[in-house]
Amino acid sequence: MSEPVITSTCEDAVAIITLNRPARLNALTSQMHAELRAALAEHAADERVRVVMLTGAGRAFCAGQDLTAELPLGPDGRADLEETLLREYNPLILTLADYPKLTIAALNGPAAGAAANIALACDIAIAAQAANLQQAFARIALLPDAGGTWILPRLVGPKRALALMLTAEPVSAGEALRMGLVAKVFPDESFAADARAFAQSLAAGAPLAQQAMKQAVRESLDNDLASQLNLEARLQAKLGRSDDFEEGVAAFREKRAAVFTGR
Ligand code: T3D
C-alpha cells in the first residue's frame, strides 16, 4: 500500500488537514483526492469538530494538479481532462461549498492552478507573507477550473478576474489581502501558530450562526433584495430560538465570554 499523502489531526474542535507531498509542492494526485475526500467526510461527521483547516507541508500550499501524473485518455488517444474534473475536482468544490463546518485555507506558501481555486472555495483563506495565489492554467494552455471561472469574477469583478487568468501572474499575499481574496496575512515565521490560533478563535464562535451566515452569503448571489431580506428573517427566527442566542445575550449582560454549544 502507498504511503498516505495527507495528514489529518484534530485538537480542541479544530481539524487540520495537511497536504503532504512537499517534494512535489503538494501537487494533487488521485490518491490525494481520495484521502482528502475521506478526511473531509470524517470531520464533517465528527461532532467535536467545528473548523477544518486545510494547509500544506513544506514551502508550498499546493501546486495544483500533478503535471507528472499519468492522464486519463479519451477514445481519440488524447488527454481526457473532463474525466478528472468530473470525478475529482468538481465533487471536491461542491463538498466545500456545502460543508457543514467552517473551512479555512491556510496558505503557508504558493497556491497554484486548481489549488488557488480550492483555497477560494473554502469559507475563508489566510496567508503567510511568502504565499501567493496563481491562476497558472494559461501557462499550460488550459482555462481555470475547480470553480475558478465562477468564483473569481464574483470576488474581484469580471475584468480583473480575466486579467488574472490571462496573465497567470501570481498574486502576492499582500495584494490578495487588498483584493479580499484572503482575510489575514501573518508573518512566515509564526504562520503555523497564528493560523492555529485564528482557527481556534473561529471554533469558539456560535456554529449555528456561522452556518446561517454561510447559507445567507451563498444564496445572496442569486437573490434579489426582497428575497434576501426574507431569508435573513427566516434564518434569524431559527437562531433566536437557539440556546446559543440565550447564552450570547446572558454572557453580554454578565460581562463574560460566551460558551457556545451549537444548539
Ligand atoms: O486533470 C487535469 O490535469 C486537469 C486539472 C487541472 C488543474 C490544474 O491545477 S492545472 C495547473 C497545474 N499547476 C501548475 O501549472 C503549476 C506548476 N508549478 C509551478 O508553476 C511552480 O512549481 C510554482 C510556481 C508553483 C512554484 O515554483 P518554484 O520555482 O517555487 O518551484 P519549482 O522548482 O517549480 O517546483 C519544485 C518541485 O516541485 C519541482 O520538482 P524538481 O524539479 O525539484 O524535481 C517541480 O517539478 C515540482 N512541481 C511543481 N509543481 C508541480 C510539480 N510537480 C508536479 N506537478 C506540479 N503541478
PDB file of C-alpha atoms and ligand atoms in Angstrom:
ATOM      1  CA  MET A   1       0.000   0.000   0.000  1.00  0.00           C
ATOM      2  CA  SER A   2       1.305   3.527  -0.789  1.00  0.00           C
ATOM      3  CA  GLU A   3       2.238   5.945   1.981  1.00  0.00           C
ATOM      4  CA  PRO A   4      -0.520   8.441   2.906  1.00  0.00           C
ATOM      5  CA  VAL A   5      -0.150  11.825   1.182  1.00  0.00           C
ATOM      6  CA  ILE A   6      -2.187  13.833   3.644  1.00  0.00           C
ATOM      7  CA  THR A   7      -2.103  14.027   7.424  1.00  0.00           C
ATOM      8  CA  SER A   8      -5.163  14.837   9.453  1.00  0.00           C
ATOM      9  CA  THR A   9      -5.273  15.812  13.126  1.00  0.00           C
ATOM     10  CA  CYS A  10      -7.923  17.132  15.472  1.00  0.00           C
ATOM     11  CA  GLU A  11      -7.344  19.260  18.553  1.00  0.00           C
ATOM     12  CA  ASP A  12      -9.820  21.403  20.509  1.00  0.00           C
ATOM     13  CA  ALA A  13     -12.562  21.454  17.849  1.00  0.00           C
ATOM     14  CA  VAL A  14     -10.088  22.283  15.051  1.00  0.00           C
ATOM     15  CA  ALA A  15      -9.202  19.628  12.481  1.00  0.00           C
ATOM     16  CA  ILE A  16      -6.104  20.275  10.388  1.00  0.00           C
ATOM     17  CA  ILE A  17      -5.696  18.538   7.036  1.00  0.00           C
ATOM     18  CA  THR A  18      -2.164  18.862   5.657  1.00  0.00           C
ATOM     19  CA  LEU A  19      -1.363  18.091   2.015  1.00  0.00           C
ATOM     20  CA  ASN A  20       1.871  16.190   2.383  1.00  0.00           C
ATOM     21  CA  ARG A  21       3.974  15.742  -0.763  1.00  0.00           C
ATOM     22  CA  PRO A  22       6.434  18.579  -0.152  1.00  0.00           C
ATOM     23  CA  ALA A  23       8.976  17.418  -2.780  1.00  0.00           C
ATOM     24  CA  ARG A  24       6.232  17.966  -5.451  1.00  0.00           C
ATOM     25  CA  LEU A  25       4.921  21.125  -3.729  1.00  0.00           C
ATOM     26  CA  ASN A  26       1.932  19.018  -2.568  1.00  0.00           C
ATOM     27  CA  ALA A  27       0.639  18.638  -6.148  1.00  0.00           C
ATOM     28  CA  LEU A  28      -2.693  16.829  -6.297  1.00  0.00           C
ATOM     29  CA  THR A  29      -2.957  13.205  -7.363  1.00  0.00           C
ATOM     30  CA  SER A  30      -5.898  10.778  -7.397  1.00  0.00           C
ATOM     31  CA  GLN A  31      -4.611   9.310  -4.155  1.00  0.00           C
ATOM     32  CA  MET A  32      -4.523  12.764  -2.548  1.00  0.00           C
ATOM     33  CA  HIS A  33      -8.076  13.484  -3.747  1.00  0.00           C
ATOM     34  CA  ALA A  34      -9.285  10.185  -2.262  1.00  0.00           C
ATOM     35  CA  GLU A  35      -7.602  10.859   1.087  1.00  0.00           C
ATOM     36  CA  LEU A  36      -8.906  14.433   1.119  1.00  0.00           C
ATOM     37  CA  ARG A  37     -12.475  13.233   0.443  1.00  0.00           C
ATOM     38  CA  ALA A  38     -12.195  10.701   3.261  1.00  0.00           C
ATOM     39  CA  ALA A  39     -10.775  13.246   5.744  1.00  0.00           C
ATOM     40  CA  LEU A  40     -13.440  15.837   4.894  1.00  0.00           C
ATOM     41  CA  ALA A  41     -16.194  13.214   5.321  1.00  0.00           C
ATOM     42  CA  GLU A  42     -14.738  12.078   8.635  1.00  0.00           C
ATOM     43  CA  HIS A  43     -14.523  15.625  10.055  1.00  0.00           C
ATOM     44  CA  ALA A  44     -17.993  16.514   8.742  1.00  0.00           C
ATOM     45  CA  ALA A  45     -19.424  13.632  10.783  1.00  0.00           C
ATOM     46  CA  ASP A  46     -17.393  14.346  13.929  1.00  0.00           C
ATOM     47  CA  GLU A  47     -19.440  16.411  16.391  1.00  0.00           C
ATOM     48  CA  ARG A  48     -16.321  17.660  18.166  1.00  0.00           C
ATOM     49  CA  VAL A  49     -15.041  19.382  15.014  1.00  0.00           C
ATOM     50  CA  ARG A  50     -16.183  22.940  14.345  1.00  0.00           C
ATOM     51  CA  VAL A  51     -13.464  24.158  11.993  1.00  0.00           C
ATOM     52  CA  VAL A  52     -11.475  22.323   9.332  1.00  0.00           C
ATOM     53  CA  MET A  53      -8.228  23.952   8.233  1.00  0.00           C
ATOM     54  CA  LEU A  54      -6.505  22.900   5.001  1.00  0.00           C
ATOM     55  CA  THR A  55      -2.783  23.615   4.663  1.00  0.00           C
ATOM     56  CA  GLY A  56       0.393  22.293   3.016  1.00  0.00           C
ATOM     57  CA  ALA A  57       3.587  20.662   4.257  1.00  0.00           C
ATOM     58  CA  GLY A  58       6.895  22.333   3.401  1.00  0.00           C
ATOM     59  CA  ARG A  59       7.230  25.577   1.441  1.00  0.00           C
ATOM     60  CA  ALA A  60       4.040  25.446  -0.664  1.00  0.00           C
ATOM     61  CA  PHE A  61       0.310  25.147  -0.058  1.00  0.00           C
ATOM     62  CA  CYS A  62      -0.190  23.167  -3.269  1.00  0.00           C
ATOM     63  CA  ALA A  63       0.945  23.400  -6.913  1.00  0.00           C
ATOM     64  CA  GLY A  64      -2.401  22.215  -8.345  1.00  0.00           C
ATOM     65  CA  GLN A  65      -2.802  19.085 -10.420  1.00  0.00           C
ATOM     66  CA  ASP A  66       0.299  16.868 -10.515  1.00  0.00           C
ATOM     67  CA  LEU A  67       1.590  17.508 -14.013  1.00  0.00           C
ATOM     68  CA  THR A  68       3.764  14.397 -13.926  1.00  0.00           C
ATOM     69  CA  ALA A  69       0.869  12.024 -13.187  1.00  0.00           C
ATOM     70  CA  GLU A  70      -0.475   9.807 -15.943  1.00  0.00           C
ATOM     71  CA  LEU A  71      -3.500  11.368 -17.642  1.00  0.00           C
ATOM     72  CA  PRO A  72      -6.703   9.506 -18.477  1.00  0.00           C
ATOM     73  CA  LEU A  73      -7.023   9.159 -22.246  1.00  0.00           C
ATOM     74  CA  GLY A  74     -10.154   9.536 -24.367  1.00  0.00           C
ATOM     75  CA  PRO A  75     -11.119   7.279 -27.302  1.00  0.00           C
ATOM     76  CA  ASP A  76      -9.055   9.525 -29.624  1.00  0.00           C
ATOM     77  CA  GLY A  77      -5.937   8.823 -27.548  1.00  0.00           C
ATOM     78  CA  ARG A  78      -5.793  12.454 -26.316  1.00  0.00           C
ATOM     79  CA  ALA A  79      -5.878  13.531 -22.653  1.00  0.00           C
ATOM     80  CA  ASP A  80      -9.405  13.397 -21.192  1.00  0.00           C
ATOM     81  CA  LEU A  81      -9.303  16.182 -18.595  1.00  0.00           C
ATOM     82  CA  GLU A  82     -13.100  16.263 -18.264  1.00  0.00           C
ATOM     83  CA  GLU A  83     -12.948  12.839 -16.658  1.00  0.00           C
ATOM     84  CA  THR A  84     -10.589  14.058 -13.872  1.00  0.00           C
ATOM     85  CA  LEU A  85     -12.637  17.176 -13.265  1.00  0.00           C
ATOM     86  CA  LEU A  86     -15.970  15.334 -13.062  1.00  0.00           C
ATOM     87  CA  ARG A  87     -14.550  12.556 -10.873  1.00  0.00           C
ATOM     88  CA  GLU A  88     -12.297  14.553  -8.529  1.00  0.00           C
ATOM     89  CA  TYR A  89     -12.278  18.358  -8.636  1.00  0.00           C
ATOM     90  CA  ASN A  90     -15.967  19.158  -9.142  1.00  0.00           C
ATOM     91  CA  PRO A  91     -17.166  16.959  -6.235  1.00  0.00           C
ATOM     92  CA  LEU A  92     -14.466  18.483  -4.005  1.00  0.00           C
ATOM     93  CA  ILE A  93     -15.564  22.057  -4.775  1.00  0.00           C
ATOM     94  CA  LEU A  94     -19.243  21.159  -4.250  1.00  0.00           C
ATOM     95  CA  THR A  95     -18.376  19.430  -0.959  1.00  0.00           C
ATOM     96  CA  LEU A  96     -16.595  22.583   0.227  1.00  0.00           C
ATOM     97  CA  ALA A  97     -19.498  24.796  -0.885  1.00  0.00           C
ATOM     98  CA  ASP A  98     -21.979  22.840   1.276  1.00  0.00           C
ATOM     99  CA  TYR A  99     -19.658  21.775   4.055  1.00  0.00           C
ATOM    100  CA  PRO A 100     -21.329  21.630   7.500  1.00  0.00           C
ATOM    101  CA  LYS A 101     -18.299  23.061   9.368  1.00  0.00           C
ATOM    102  CA  LEU A 102     -16.259  26.210   8.788  1.00  0.00           C
ATOM    103  CA  THR A 103     -13.372  25.690   6.383  1.00  0.00           C
ATOM    104  CA  ILE A 104     -10.125  27.680   6.364  1.00  0.00           C
ATOM    105  CA  ALA A 105      -7.473  27.555   3.643  1.00  0.00           C
ATOM    106  CA  ALA A 106      -4.203  28.305   5.452  1.00  0.00           C
ATOM    107  CA  LEU A 107      -1.811  29.280   2.647  1.00  0.00           C
ATOM    108  CA  ASN A 108       1.646  28.574   4.032  1.00  0.00           C
ATOM    109  CA  GLY A 109       3.157  29.170   0.555  1.00  0.00           C
ATOM    110  CA  PRO A 110       2.173  29.290  -3.147  1.00  0.00           C
ATOM    111  CA  ALA A 111      -1.260  28.015  -4.232  1.00  0.00           C
ATOM    112  CA  ALA A 112      -1.151  27.448  -7.989  1.00  0.00           C
ATOM    113  CA  GLY A 113      -3.687  26.216 -10.545  1.00  0.00           C
ATOM    114  CA  ALA A 114      -6.582  24.256  -9.072  1.00  0.00           C
ATOM    115  CA  ALA A 115      -5.118  24.754  -5.592  1.00  0.00           C
ATOM    116  CA  ALA A 116      -5.781  28.505  -5.773  1.00  0.00           C
ATOM    117  CA  ASN A 117      -9.430  27.781  -6.527  1.00  0.00           C
ATOM    118  CA  ILE A 118      -9.702  25.107  -3.834  1.00  0.00           C
ATOM    119  CA  ALA A 119      -8.421  27.766  -1.414  1.00  0.00           C
ATOM    120  CA  LEU A 120     -11.050  30.239  -2.662  1.00  0.00           C
ATOM    121  CA  ALA A 121     -13.758  27.566  -2.270  1.00  0.00           C
ATOM    122  CA  CYS A 122     -13.025  27.406   1.467  1.00  0.00           C
ATOM    123  CA  ASP A 123     -15.046  29.756   3.681  1.00  0.00           C
ATOM    124  CA  ILE A 124     -12.048  31.897   4.496  1.00  0.00           C
ATOM    125  CA  ALA A 125      -8.405  31.995   3.414  1.00  0.00           C
ATOM    126  CA  ILE A 126      -5.441  33.237   5.408  1.00  0.00           C
ATOM    127  CA  ALA A 127      -1.875  33.520   4.161  1.00  0.00           C
ATOM    128  CA  ALA A 128       1.747  33.636   5.188  1.00  0.00           C
ATOM    129  CA  GLN A 129       3.674  36.612   3.776  1.00  0.00           C
ATOM    130  CA  ALA A 130       5.504  34.283   1.351  1.00  0.00           C
ATOM    131  CA  ALA A 131       2.273  32.797  -0.025  1.00  0.00           C
ATOM    132  CA  ASN A 132       0.714  33.674  -3.340  1.00  0.00           C
ATOM    133  CA  LEU A 133      -2.275  32.677  -5.454  1.00  0.00           C
ATOM    134  CA  GLN A 134      -1.698  31.926  -9.123  1.00  0.00           C
ATOM    135  CA  GLN A 135      -4.178  31.077 -11.872  1.00  0.00           C
ATOM    136  CA  ALA A 136      -1.335  29.163 -13.520  1.00  0.00           C
ATOM    137  CA  PHE A 137      -3.532  27.448 -16.115  1.00  0.00           C
ATOM    138  CA  ALA A 138      -2.766  29.745 -19.091  1.00  0.00           C
ATOM    139  CA  ARG A 139       0.870  28.671 -18.923  1.00  0.00           C
ATOM    140  CA  ILE A 140      -0.151  25.139 -19.865  1.00  0.00           C
ATOM    141  CA  ALA A 141      -2.853  26.221 -22.327  1.00  0.00           C
ATOM    142  CA  LEU A 142      -5.829  25.476 -20.030  1.00  0.00           C
ATOM    143  CA  LEU A 143      -8.568  27.612 -18.515  1.00  0.00           C
ATOM    144  CA  PRO A 144      -9.071  27.883 -14.746  1.00  0.00           C
ATOM    145  CA  ASP A 145     -11.101  25.021 -13.365  1.00  0.00           C
ATOM    146  CA  ALA A 146     -12.068  23.868  -9.855  1.00  0.00           C
ATOM    147  CA  GLY A 147     -14.630  26.700  -9.857  1.00  0.00           C
ATOM    148  CA  GLY A 148     -12.135  29.460 -10.711  1.00  0.00           C
ATOM    149  CA  THR A 149     -14.234  30.920 -13.534  1.00  0.00           C
ATOM    150  CA  TRP A 150     -17.241  31.040 -11.173  1.00  0.00           C
ATOM    151  CA  ILE A 151     -15.722  32.419  -8.010  1.00  0.00           C
ATOM    152  CA  LEU A 152     -13.087  34.866  -9.275  1.00  0.00           C
ATOM    153  CA  PRO A 153     -15.452  37.178 -11.219  1.00  0.00           C
ATOM    154  CA  ARG A 154     -17.700  37.249  -8.153  1.00  0.00           C
ATOM    155  CA  LEU A 155     -14.810  38.132  -5.842  1.00  0.00           C
ATOM    156  CA  VAL A 156     -12.845  40.645  -7.891  1.00  0.00           C
ATOM    157  CA  GLY A 157     -15.104  41.531 -10.847  1.00  0.00           C
ATOM    158  CA  PRO A 158     -15.031  40.113 -14.399  1.00  0.00           C
ATOM    159  CA  LYS A 159     -12.270  42.346 -15.824  1.00  0.00           C
ATOM    160  CA  ARG A 160      -9.799  41.718 -13.025  1.00  0.00           C
ATOM    161  CA  ALA A 161     -10.684  38.015 -12.962  1.00  0.00           C
ATOM    162  CA  LEU A 162      -9.968  37.697 -16.671  1.00  0.00           C
ATOM    163  CA  ALA A 163      -6.679  39.599 -16.281  1.00  0.00           C
ATOM    164  CA  LEU A 164      -5.583  37.198 -13.535  1.00  0.00           C
ATOM    165  CA  MET A 165      -6.490  34.255 -15.766  1.00  0.00           C
ATOM    166  CA  LEU A 166      -4.860  35.617 -18.944  1.00  0.00           C
ATOM    167  CA  THR A 167      -1.612  36.743 -17.326  1.00  0.00           C
ATOM    168  CA  ALA A 168      -1.295  33.794 -14.891  1.00  0.00           C
ATOM    169  CA  GLU A 169       0.700  36.160 -12.688  1.00  0.00           C
ATOM    170  CA  PRO A 170       0.999  35.245  -9.014  1.00  0.00           C
ATOM    171  CA  VAL A 171      -0.961  37.483  -6.641  1.00  0.00           C
ATOM    172  CA  SER A 172       1.173  38.124  -3.550  1.00  0.00           C
ATOM    173  CA  ALA A 173      -0.277  37.666  -0.074  1.00  0.00           C
ATOM    174  CA  GLY A 174      -0.379  41.448   0.451  1.00  0.00           C
ATOM    175  CA  GLU A 175      -2.188  42.039  -2.846  1.00  0.00           C
ATOM    176  CA  ALA A 176      -4.577  39.129  -2.133  1.00  0.00           C
ATOM    177  CA  LEU A 177      -5.408  40.813   1.181  1.00  0.00           C
ATOM    178  CA  ARG A 178      -6.139  44.115  -0.593  1.00  0.00           C
ATOM    179  CA  MET A 179      -8.307  42.291  -3.158  1.00  0.00           C
ATOM    180  CA  GLY A 180     -10.242  40.472  -0.435  1.00  0.00           C
ATOM    181  CA  LEU A 181      -9.092  37.013  -1.548  1.00  0.00           C
ATOM    182  CA  VAL A 182      -7.519  36.342   1.852  1.00  0.00           C
ATOM    183  CA  ALA A 183      -8.731  37.662   5.188  1.00  0.00           C
ATOM    184  CA  LYS A 184      -5.439  37.862   7.105  1.00  0.00           C
ATOM    185  CA  VAL A 185      -1.707  37.760   6.412  1.00  0.00           C
ATOM    186  CA  PHE A 186       0.663  36.532   9.116  1.00  0.00           C
ATOM    187  CA  PRO A 187       4.493  36.509   9.289  1.00  0.00           C
ATOM    188  CA  ASP A 188       6.111  33.404   7.763  1.00  0.00           C
ATOM    189  CA  GLU A 189       7.968  32.518  10.982  1.00  0.00           C
ATOM    190  CA  SER A 190       4.829  32.335  13.134  1.00  0.00           C
ATOM    191  CA  PHE A 191       2.336  31.299  10.449  1.00  0.00           C
ATOM    192  CA  ALA A 192       1.569  27.786  11.742  1.00  0.00           C
ATOM    193  CA  ALA A 193       0.906  29.048  15.286  1.00  0.00           C
ATOM    194  CA  ASP A 194      -1.006  32.129  14.080  1.00  0.00           C
ATOM    195  CA  ALA A 195      -3.163  30.000  11.777  1.00  0.00           C
ATOM    196  CA  ARG A 196      -3.999  27.592  14.623  1.00  0.00           C
ATOM    197  CA  ALA A 197      -4.887  30.493  16.934  1.00  0.00           C
ATOM    198  CA  PHE A 198      -7.093  32.015  14.222  1.00  0.00           C
ATOM    199  CA  ALA A 199      -8.837  28.655  13.706  1.00  0.00           C
ATOM    200  CA  GLN A 200      -9.373  28.312  17.469  1.00  0.00           C
ATOM    201  CA  SER A 201     -10.936  31.768  17.621  1.00  0.00           C
ATOM    202  CA  LEU A 202     -13.445  30.798  14.912  1.00  0.00           C
ATOM    203  CA  ALA A 203     -14.081  27.459  16.626  1.00  0.00           C
ATOM    204  CA  ALA A 204     -15.180  29.400  19.718  1.00  0.00           C
ATOM    205  CA  GLY A 205     -17.913  31.139  17.667  1.00  0.00           C
ATOM    206  CA  ALA A 206     -21.591  30.113  17.525  1.00  0.00           C
ATOM    207  CA  PRO A 207     -21.827  27.255  14.984  1.00  0.00           C
ATOM    208  CA  LEU A 208     -25.492  27.707  14.026  1.00  0.00           C
ATOM    209  CA  ALA A 209     -24.975  31.414  13.357  1.00  0.00           C
ATOM    210  CA  GLN A 210     -21.831  30.641  11.351  1.00  0.00           C
ATOM    211  CA  GLN A 211     -23.695  28.128   9.177  1.00  0.00           C
ATOM    212  CA  ALA A 212     -26.548  30.596   8.702  1.00  0.00           C
ATOM    213  CA  MET A 213     -24.037  33.253   7.558  1.00  0.00           C
ATOM    214  CA  LYS A 214     -22.574  30.814   5.033  1.00  0.00           C
ATOM    215  CA  GLN A 215     -26.041  29.992   3.705  1.00  0.00           C
ATOM    216  CA  ALA A 216     -27.124  33.639   3.519  1.00  0.00           C
ATOM    217  CA  VAL A 217     -23.989  34.781   1.710  1.00  0.00           C
ATOM    218  CA  ARG A 218     -24.197  31.893  -0.742  1.00  0.00           C
ATOM    219  CA  GLU A 219     -27.883  32.463  -1.529  1.00  0.00           C
ATOM    220  CA  SER A 220     -27.362  36.239  -1.844  1.00  0.00           C
ATOM    221  CA  LEU A 221     -25.516  35.581  -5.108  1.00  0.00           C
ATOM    222  CA  ASP A 222     -28.807  34.555  -6.749  1.00  0.00           C
ATOM    223  CA  ASN A 223     -31.353  36.502  -4.648  1.00  0.00           C
ATOM    224  CA  ASP A 224     -32.920  39.917  -5.140  1.00  0.00           C
ATOM    225  CA  LEU A 225     -33.070  42.208  -2.088  1.00  0.00           C
ATOM    226  CA  ALA A 226     -36.618  41.261  -1.059  1.00  0.00           C
ATOM    227  CA  SER A 227     -35.853  37.515  -1.172  1.00  0.00           C
ATOM    228  CA  GLN A 228     -32.663  38.059   0.783  1.00  0.00           C
ATOM    229  CA  LEU A 229     -34.485  40.076   3.473  1.00  0.00           C
ATOM    230  CA  ASN A 230     -36.994  37.217   3.813  1.00  0.00           C
ATOM    231  CA  LEU A 231     -34.175  34.686   4.045  1.00  0.00           C
ATOM    232  CA  GLU A 232     -32.498  36.744   6.794  1.00  0.00           C
ATOM    233  CA  ALA A 233     -35.777  36.871   8.720  1.00  0.00           C
ATOM    234  CA  ARG A 234     -36.280  33.075   8.430  1.00  0.00           C
ATOM    235  CA  LEU A 235     -32.723  32.277   9.494  1.00  0.00           C
ATOM    236  CA  GLN A 236     -32.761  34.837  12.319  1.00  0.00           C
ATOM    237  CA  ALA A 237     -36.033  33.353  13.599  1.00  0.00           C
ATOM    238  CA  LYS A 238     -34.292  29.976  13.969  1.00  0.00           C
ATOM    239  CA  LEU A 239     -31.211  31.492  15.595  1.00  0.00           C
ATOM    240  CA  GLY A 240     -33.374  33.483  18.009  1.00  0.00           C
ATOM    241  CA  ARG A 241     -34.751  30.199  19.371  1.00  0.00           C
ATOM    242  CA  SER A 242     -31.274  28.696  19.923  1.00  0.00           C
ATOM    243  CA  ASP A 243     -29.547  28.043  23.263  1.00  0.00           C
ATOM    244  CA  ASP A 244     -26.554  29.883  21.833  1.00  0.00           C
ATOM    245  CA  PHE A 245     -28.522  33.118  21.412  1.00  0.00           C
ATOM    246  CA  GLU A 246     -29.629  32.915  25.062  1.00  0.00           C
ATOM    247  CA  GLU A 247     -26.039  32.215  26.078  1.00  0.00           C
ATOM    248  CA  GLY A 248     -24.679  35.088  23.949  1.00  0.00           C
ATOM    249  CA  VAL A 249     -27.069  37.603  25.493  1.00  0.00           C
ATOM    250  CA  ALA A 250     -26.504  36.248  29.040  1.00  0.00           C
ATOM    251  CA  ALA A 251     -22.718  36.440  28.559  1.00  0.00           C
ATOM    252  CA  PHE A 252     -23.027  40.031  27.330  1.00  0.00           C
ATOM    253  CA  ARG A 253     -25.096  41.031  30.373  1.00  0.00           C
ATOM    254  CA  GLU A 254     -22.770  39.199  32.762  1.00  0.00           C
ATOM    255  CA  LYS A 255     -19.668  40.674  31.076  1.00  0.00           C
ATOM    256  CA  ARG A 256     -18.054  37.275  30.444  1.00  0.00           C
ATOM    257  CA  ALA A 257     -17.023  35.242  27.394  1.00  0.00           C
ATOM    258  CA  ALA A 258     -19.858  33.211  25.866  1.00  0.00           C
ATOM    259  CA  VAL A 259     -19.546  29.425  25.650  1.00  0.00           C
ATOM    260  CA  PHE A 260     -21.463  28.217  22.601  1.00  0.00           C
ATOM    261  CA  THR A 261     -22.694  24.644  22.223  1.00  0.00           C
ATOM    262  CA  GLY A 262     -24.130  24.700  18.706  1.00  0.00           C
ATOM    263  CA  ARG A 263     -27.674  24.143  19.982  1.00  0.00           C
TER     264      ARG A 263
HETATM  265  O1  T3D B   1      -6.686  16.672 -14.976  1.00  0.00           O
HETATM  266  C1  T3D B   1      -6.152  17.729 -15.204  1.00  0.00           C
HETATM  267  O2  T3D B   1      -4.937  17.832 -15.355  1.00  0.00           O
HETATM  268  C2  T3D B   1      -6.996  18.972 -15.213  1.00  0.00           C
HETATM  269  C3  T3D B   1      -6.870  19.723 -13.976  1.00  0.00           C
HETATM  270  C4  T3D B   1      -6.029  20.778 -13.900  1.00  0.00           C
HETATM  271  C5  T3D B   1      -5.892  21.506 -12.650  1.00  0.00           C
HETATM  272  C6  T3D B   1      -4.589  22.267 -12.501  1.00  0.00           C
HETATM  273  O3  T3D B   1      -4.241  22.517 -11.358  1.00  0.00           O
HETATM  274  S1  T3D B   1      -3.701  22.708 -13.857  1.00  0.00           S
HETATM  275  C7  T3D B   1      -2.385  23.675 -13.161  1.00  0.00           C
HETATM  276  C8  T3D B   1      -1.273  22.800 -12.625  1.00  0.00           C
HETATM  277  N1  T3D B   1      -0.273  23.533 -11.879  1.00  0.00           N
HETATM  278  C9  T3D B   1       0.609  24.350 -12.448  1.00  0.00           C
HETATM  279  O4  T3D B   1       0.620  24.597 -13.626  1.00  0.00           O
HETATM  280  C10 T3D B   1       1.688  24.901 -11.535  1.00  0.00           C
HETATM  281  C11 T3D B   1       3.009  24.192 -11.787  1.00  0.00           C
HETATM  282  N2  T3D B   1       4.028  24.637 -10.862  1.00  0.00           N
HETATM  283  C12 T3D B   1       4.613  25.841 -10.958  1.00  0.00           C
HETATM  284  O5  T3D B   1       4.304  26.676 -11.782  1.00  0.00           O
HETATM  285  C13 T3D B   1       5.708  26.121  -9.976  1.00  0.00           C
HETATM  286  O6  T3D B   1       6.192  24.917  -9.440  1.00  0.00           O
HETATM  287  C14 T3D B   1       5.275  27.035  -8.808  1.00  0.00           C
HETATM  288  C15 T3D B   1       5.022  28.462  -9.358  1.00  0.00           C
HETATM  289  C16 T3D B   1       4.025  26.526  -8.101  1.00  0.00           C
HETATM  290  C17 T3D B   1       6.431  27.125  -7.762  1.00  0.00           C
HETATM  291  O7  T3D B   1       7.636  27.427  -8.439  1.00  0.00           O
HETATM  292  P1  T3D B   1       9.036  27.187  -7.723  1.00  0.00           P
HETATM  293  O8  T3D B   1      10.088  27.759  -8.628  1.00  0.00           O
HETATM  294  O9  T3D B   1       8.968  27.726  -6.339  1.00  0.00           O
HETATM  295  O10 T3D B   1       9.203  25.608  -7.570  1.00  0.00           O
HETATM  296  P2  T3D B   1       9.604  24.558  -8.734  1.00  0.00           P
HETATM  297  O11 T3D B   1      11.084  24.436  -8.792  1.00  0.00           O
HETATM  298  O12 T3D B   1       8.872  24.887  -9.988  1.00  0.00           O
HETATM  299  O13 T3D B   1       8.955  23.212  -8.130  1.00  0.00           O
HETATM  300  C18 T3D B   1       9.632  22.443  -7.131  1.00  0.00           C
HETATM  301  C19 T3D B   1       9.421  20.982  -7.481  1.00  0.00           C
HETATM  302  O14 T3D B   1       8.010  20.696  -7.483  1.00  0.00           O
HETATM  303  C20 T3D B   1       9.920  20.678  -8.888  1.00  0.00           C
HETATM  304  O15 T3D B   1      10.395  19.359  -8.888  1.00  0.00           O
HETATM  305  P3  T3D B   1      12.006  19.057  -9.045  1.00  0.00           P
HETATM  306  O16 T3D B   1      12.463  19.752 -10.271  1.00  0.00           O
HETATM  307  O17 T3D B   1      12.594  19.672  -7.772  1.00  0.00           O
HETATM  308  O18 T3D B   1      12.093  17.564  -9.087  1.00  0.00           O
HETATM  309  C21 T3D B   1       8.662  20.751  -9.719  1.00  0.00           C
HETATM  310  O19 T3D B   1       8.725  19.993 -10.905  1.00  0.00           O
HETATM  311  C22 T3D B   1       7.643  20.163  -8.758  1.00  0.00           C
HETATM  312  N3  T3D B   1       6.281  20.629  -9.098  1.00  0.00           N
HETATM  313  C23 T3D B   1       5.819  21.884  -9.014  1.00  0.00           C
HETATM  314  N4  T3D B   1       4.555  21.925  -9.428  1.00  0.00           N
HETATM  315  C24 T3D B   1       4.235  20.667  -9.794  1.00  0.00           C
HETATM  316  C25 T3D B   1       5.331  19.835  -9.589  1.00  0.00           C
HETATM  317  N5  T3D B   1       5.315  18.534  -9.869  1.00  0.00           N
HETATM  318  C26 T3D B   1       4.162  18.026 -10.366  1.00  0.00           C
HETATM  319  N6  T3D B   1       3.052  18.780 -10.596  1.00  0.00           N
HETATM  320  C27 T3D B   1       3.049  20.106 -10.336  1.00  0.00           C
HETATM  321  N7  T3D B   1       1.919  20.819 -10.533  1.00  0.00           N
END
